[in-house]
Amino acid sequence: MKSMTIVIRAELEIPDEWELVEHPSGVQALKIGDQFVDFDIAPLATTSLDPEAVWSDEDAELVDSILDTIVSLDGEINIGFAQ
């Protein structure tokens, strides 16, 4: 079996009223109003070779089989202020 590493780095410009909090479950989350938002890996797939193909996670069986291969997952969220 092979091992694959995926590194995803995203930078978002967010409103000042959104805040980074620790959810009671222990997850670090973005608090937007009364909702808590966590970020996770979401595999998307298509069967089309079209350059304008639609990619989705609708094939739950495929998504589950991919997610089942994850042996570790680590994420970090930081909020900084624009200078």
Backbone as a chain_set.jsonl record, in Angstrom:
{"seq": "MKSMTIVIRAELEIPDEWELVEHPSGVQALKIGDQFVDFDIAPLATTSLDPEAVWSDEDAELVDSILDTIVSLDGEINIGFAQ", "coords": {"N": [[0.838, -1.174, 0.0], [0.46, 2.292, -0.691], [1.473, 5.516, 0.567], [-0.028, 8.697, 0.896], [0.271, 12.197, 1.036], [-1.502, 15.132, 1.685], [-1.443, 18.57, 1.431], [-3.133, 21.342, 2.383], [-3.646, 24.713, 2.191], [-5.368, 27.516, 3.064], [-6.375, 30.875, 2.728], [-8.517, 33.128, 4.133], [-10.456, 36.08, 3.881], [-12.101, 37.543, 6.379], [-15.085, 38.84, 8.025], [-14.857, 41.199, 10.759], [-16.494, 40.509, 12.918], [-16.693, 37.748, 12.99], [-15.438, 35.07, 14.889], [-12.77, 33.15, 16.376], [-13.192, 30.28, 18.211], [-13.257, 27.89, 20.923], [-15.079, 25.072, 20.638], [-17.452, 23.388, 22.773], [-16.985, 20.661, 22.358], [-14.322, 20.477, 22.074], [-13.219, 21.112, 19.688], [-11.572, 23.443, 17.65], [-13.115, 26.201, 16.302], [-14.718, 28.33, 13.884], [-16.755, 30.959, 14.783], [-19.748, 32.055, 13.672], [-22.194, 34.175, 13.972], [-24.732, 32.363, 15.424], [-23.712, 29.936, 14.749], [-21.297, 27.297, 14.469], [-18.329, 26.719, 12.74], [-16.359, 24.302, 11.238], [-13.432, 23.174, 9.527], [-12.701, 20.77, 7.085], [-11.392, 17.943, 5.271], [-12.711, 17.387, 2.098], [-13.397, 15.137, -0.227], [-13.802, 15.476, -3.706], [-15.373, 14.446, -6.721], [-15.534, 13.535, -10.236], [-16.854, 12.176, -13.286], [-16.477, 13.139, -15.706], [-14.627, 14.279, -18.558], [-14.679, 16.798, -19.437], [-13.518, 20.137, -19.539], [-15.021, 21.948, -18.108], [-16.208, 20.468, -16.149], [-18.404, 19.312, -13.558], [-17.655, 19.01, -10.205], [-18.223, 16.985, -7.391], [-19.403, 15.828, -4.134], [-21.306, 13.914, -4.167], [-21.368, 11.14, -4.575], [-21.683, 9.145, -2.224], [-20.732, 6.636, -1.389], [-18.209, 6.426, -2.649], [-16.941, 8.699, -1.526], [-16.99, 7.966, 1.203], [-15.331, 5.684, 1.059], [-12.901, 6.838, 0.413], [-12.494, 8.59, 2.609], [-12.261, 6.682, 4.59], [-9.664, 5.838, 4.299], [-8.032, 7.631, 5.563], [-5.556, 8.057, 7.899], [-4.538, 9.846, 9.688], [-5.291, 13.184, 10.67], [-4.837, 16.582, 10.78], [-5.419, 19.861, 11.762], [-5.212, 23.436, 11.724], [-6.305, 26.555, 12.81], [-5.95, 29.968, 12.442], [-6.384, 33.375, 13.283], [-5.594, 36.449, 12.041], [-4.926, 39.974, 11.884], [-5.42, 42.258, 9.248], [-2.836, 44.313, 7.968]], "CA": [[0.0, 0.0, 0.0], [1.197, 3.546, -0.764], [1.067, 6.594, 1.464], [-0.186, 9.963, 0.197], [0.12, 13.344, 1.918], [-2.146, 16.283, 1.055], [-1.282, 19.788, 2.206], [-4.061, 22.368, 1.922], [-3.524, 25.962, 2.936], [-6.329, 28.48, 2.542], [-6.423, 32.148, 3.439], [-9.825, 33.744, 3.964], [-10.648, 37.409, 4.444], [-13.374, 37.373, 7.081], [-15.56, 40.006, 8.759], [-14.33, 41.339, 12.119], [-17.368, 39.904, 13.933], [-16.456, 36.308, 13.07], [-14.38, 34.844, 15.866], [-12.246, 31.812, 16.565], [-13.556, 29.826, 19.552], [-13.174, 26.45, 21.163], [-16.401, 24.487, 20.823], [-17.438, 22.491, 23.932], [-16.486, 19.331, 21.983], [-12.863, 20.542, 22.017], [-12.818, 21.487, 18.331], [-11.375, 24.859, 17.387], [-14.062, 26.493, 15.237], [-15.054, 29.701, 13.559], [-18.118, 31.243, 15.242], [-20.423, 33.007, 12.801], [-23.525, 34.285, 14.561], [-24.969, 31.276, 16.382], [-23.233, 28.69, 14.16], [-19.885, 26.968, 14.586], [-17.863, 26.188, 11.466], [-15.085, 23.595, 11.253], [-12.961, 22.89, 8.177], [-12.287, 19.386, 6.978], [-11.112, 17.527, 3.901], [-13.897, 16.883, 1.413], [-13.022, 14.673, -1.561], [-14.758, 15.747, -4.777], [-15.114, 13.561, -7.865], [-16.307, 13.676, -11.469], [-16.565, 11.159, -14.302], [-16.392, 13.888, -16.955], [-13.35, 14.801, -19.038], [-14.965, 18.17, -19.85], [-12.811, 21.137, -18.729], [-16.016, 22.621, -17.26], [-16.864, 19.392, -15.393], [-18.898, 19.58, -12.208], [-17.049, 18.146, -9.204], [-19.107, 16.952, -6.229], [-19.245, 14.748, -3.155], [-22.587, 13.22, -4.188], [-21.189, 9.686, -4.533], [-21.384, 8.907, -0.807], [-19.932, 5.407, -1.246], [-16.84, 6.767, -3.019], [-16.432, 9.609, -0.496], [-16.735, 7.168, 2.413], [-14.172, 4.797, 0.863], [-11.709, 7.689, 0.483], [-12.335, 9.041, 3.99], [-11.836, 5.53, 5.393], [-8.222, 5.628, 4.164], [-7.307, 8.633, 6.341], [-5.007, 7.517, 9.141], [-4.384, 10.971, 10.607], [-5.741, 14.457, 10.117], [-4.525, 17.645, 11.715], [-5.713, 21.175, 11.208], [-4.941, 24.574, 12.603], [-6.944, 27.784, 12.352], [-5.43, 31.172, 13.084], [-6.939, 34.627, 12.781], [-4.708, 37.601, 12.165], [-5.558, 41.193, 11.41], [-4.733, 42.882, 8.111], [-2.008, 45.472, 8.356]], "C": [[0.887, 1.243, 0.0], [0.661, 4.529, 0.261], [1.001, 7.89, 0.665], [-0.384, 11.068, 1.225], [-0.486, 14.494, 1.118], [-1.957, 17.479, 1.978], [-2.207, 20.837, 1.588], [-3.881, 23.587, 2.815], [-4.471, 26.945, 2.29], [-6.271, 29.737, 3.388], [-7.757, 32.797, 3.114], [-9.788, 35.16, 4.527], [-12.04, 37.408, 5.05], [-13.782, 38.658, 7.795], [-15.032, 40.004, 10.193], [-15.194, 40.634, 13.163], [-17.283, 38.374, 13.99], [-15.315, 36.089, 14.046], [-13.995, 33.378, 15.953], [-12.503, 31.409, 18.01], [-13.26, 28.344, 19.695], [-14.581, 25.963, 21.463], [-16.342, 23.567, 22.037], [-16.93, 21.074, 23.629], [-14.961, 19.293, 21.935], [-12.331, 20.938, 20.656], [-12.654, 23.0, 18.25], [-12.238, 25.203, 16.17], [-14.222, 27.993, 15.035], [-16.493, 29.921, 13.995], [-18.674, 32.369, 14.386], [-21.867, 33.087, 13.282], [-23.694, 33.19, 15.596], [-24.502, 29.923, 15.834], [-21.731, 28.552, 14.345], [-19.46, 26.289, 13.287], [-16.492, 25.553, 11.659], [-14.702, 23.34, 9.801], [-12.398, 21.479, 8.156], [-11.98, 19.084, 5.512], [-12.395, 16.953, 3.3], [-13.486, 16.439, 0.012], [-14.152, 14.926, -2.563], [-14.383, 14.901, -5.978], [-15.985, 13.943, -9.061], [-15.959, 12.504, -12.378], [-16.347, 11.812, -15.657], [-14.964, 14.313, -17.276], [-13.491, 16.246, -19.508], [-14.206, 19.158, -18.959], [-13.749, 21.898, -17.781], [-16.784, 21.615, -16.402], [-17.315, 19.878, -14.019], [-18.294, 18.541, -11.27], [-17.954, 18.166, -7.979], [-18.749, 15.806, -5.291], [-20.524, 13.915, -3.075], [-22.48, 11.705, -4.118], [-20.722, 9.312, -3.122], [-20.517, 7.673, -0.601], [-18.463, 5.678, -1.568], [-16.21, 7.669, -1.96], [-16.087, 8.835, 0.773], [-15.506, 6.285, 2.246], [-12.879, 5.608, 0.909], [-11.46, 8.126, 1.921], [-11.874, 7.909, 4.904], [-10.327, 5.288, 5.309], [-7.396, 6.615, 4.991], [-6.851, 8.024, 7.662], [-4.705, 8.613, 10.156], [-4.804, 12.247, 9.887], [-5.497, 15.512, 11.17], [-4.815, 18.968, 11.036], [-5.432, 22.254, 12.222], [-5.599, 25.793, 11.988], [-6.356, 28.941, 13.138], [-6.125, 32.366, 12.468], [-5.949, 35.731, 13.071], [-5.439, 38.816, 11.622], [-4.731, 41.796, 10.287], [-3.967, 44.103, 8.58], [-2.025, 46.524, 7.291]], "O": [[1.949, 1.246, 0.622], [-0.458, 4.39, 0.755], [1.879, 8.155, -0.156], [-1.132, 10.891, 2.187], [-0.039, 14.794, 0.011], [-2.273, 17.41, 3.166], [-2.076, 21.175, 0.411], [-3.956, 23.494, 4.04], [-4.387, 27.185, 1.085], [-6.134, 29.674, 4.61], [-8.087, 32.993, 1.944], [-9.149, 35.403, 5.551], [-13.037, 37.289, 4.339], [-12.928, 39.477, 8.136], [-14.789, 38.946, 10.773], [-14.677, 40.203, 14.194], [-17.759, 37.77, 14.951], [-14.335, 36.834, 14.037], [-14.787, 32.488, 15.646], [-12.085, 32.107, 18.933], [-13.042, 27.639, 18.709], [-15.2, 26.396, 22.434], [-15.281, 23.009, 22.318], [-16.494, 20.366, 24.537], [-14.367, 18.227, 21.776], [-11.122, 21.086, 20.483], [-13.505, 23.748, 18.73], [-12.11, 24.569, 15.123], [-13.899, 28.8, 15.907], [-17.372, 29.146, 13.616], [-18.148, 33.482, 14.373], [-22.665, 32.183, 13.033], [-22.906, 33.089, 16.536], [-24.852, 28.879, 16.385], [-20.993, 29.536, 14.376], [-20.145, 25.394, 12.793], [-15.574, 26.186, 12.18], [-15.574, 23.297, 8.934], [-11.711, 21.051, 9.083], [-12.28, 19.886, 4.628], [-13.073, 16.135, 3.922], [-13.25, 17.283, -0.853], [-15.313, 14.622, -2.291], [-13.201, 14.665, -6.228], [-17.026, 14.583, -8.916], [-14.888, 11.91, -12.25], [-16.067, 11.13, -16.643], [-14.191, 14.662, -16.384], [-12.508, 16.852, -19.935], [-14.248, 19.027, -17.736], [-13.304, 22.429, -16.763], [-17.904, 21.899, -15.976], [-16.684, 20.741, -13.408], [-18.406, 17.338, -11.508], [-18.409, 19.231, -7.564], [-17.923, 14.947, -5.6], [-20.8, 13.286, -2.053], [-23.408, 11.045, -3.65], [-19.526, 9.179, -2.865], [-19.652, 7.668, 0.276], [-17.573, 5.219, -0.852], [-15.076, 7.436, -1.541], [-15.018, 9.028, 1.351], [-14.717, 6.143, 3.181], [-11.862, 5.114, 1.396], [-10.33, 8.042, 2.403], [-11.172, 8.153, 5.886], [-9.769, 4.601, 6.165], [-6.181, 6.452, 5.107], [-7.666, 7.535, 8.444], [-4.623, 8.342, 11.354], [-4.687, 12.366, 8.667], [-5.902, 15.356, 12.321], [-4.488, 19.162, 9.865], [-5.419, 22.01, 13.429], [-5.469, 26.04, 10.789], [-6.276, 28.89, 14.366], [-6.421, 32.374, 11.274], [-5.522, 35.92, 14.21], [-6.471, 38.678, 10.965], [-3.503, 41.842, 10.358], [-4.402, 44.828, 9.475], [-1.388, 47.566, 7.443]]}, "num_chains": 1, "name": "protein.A"}
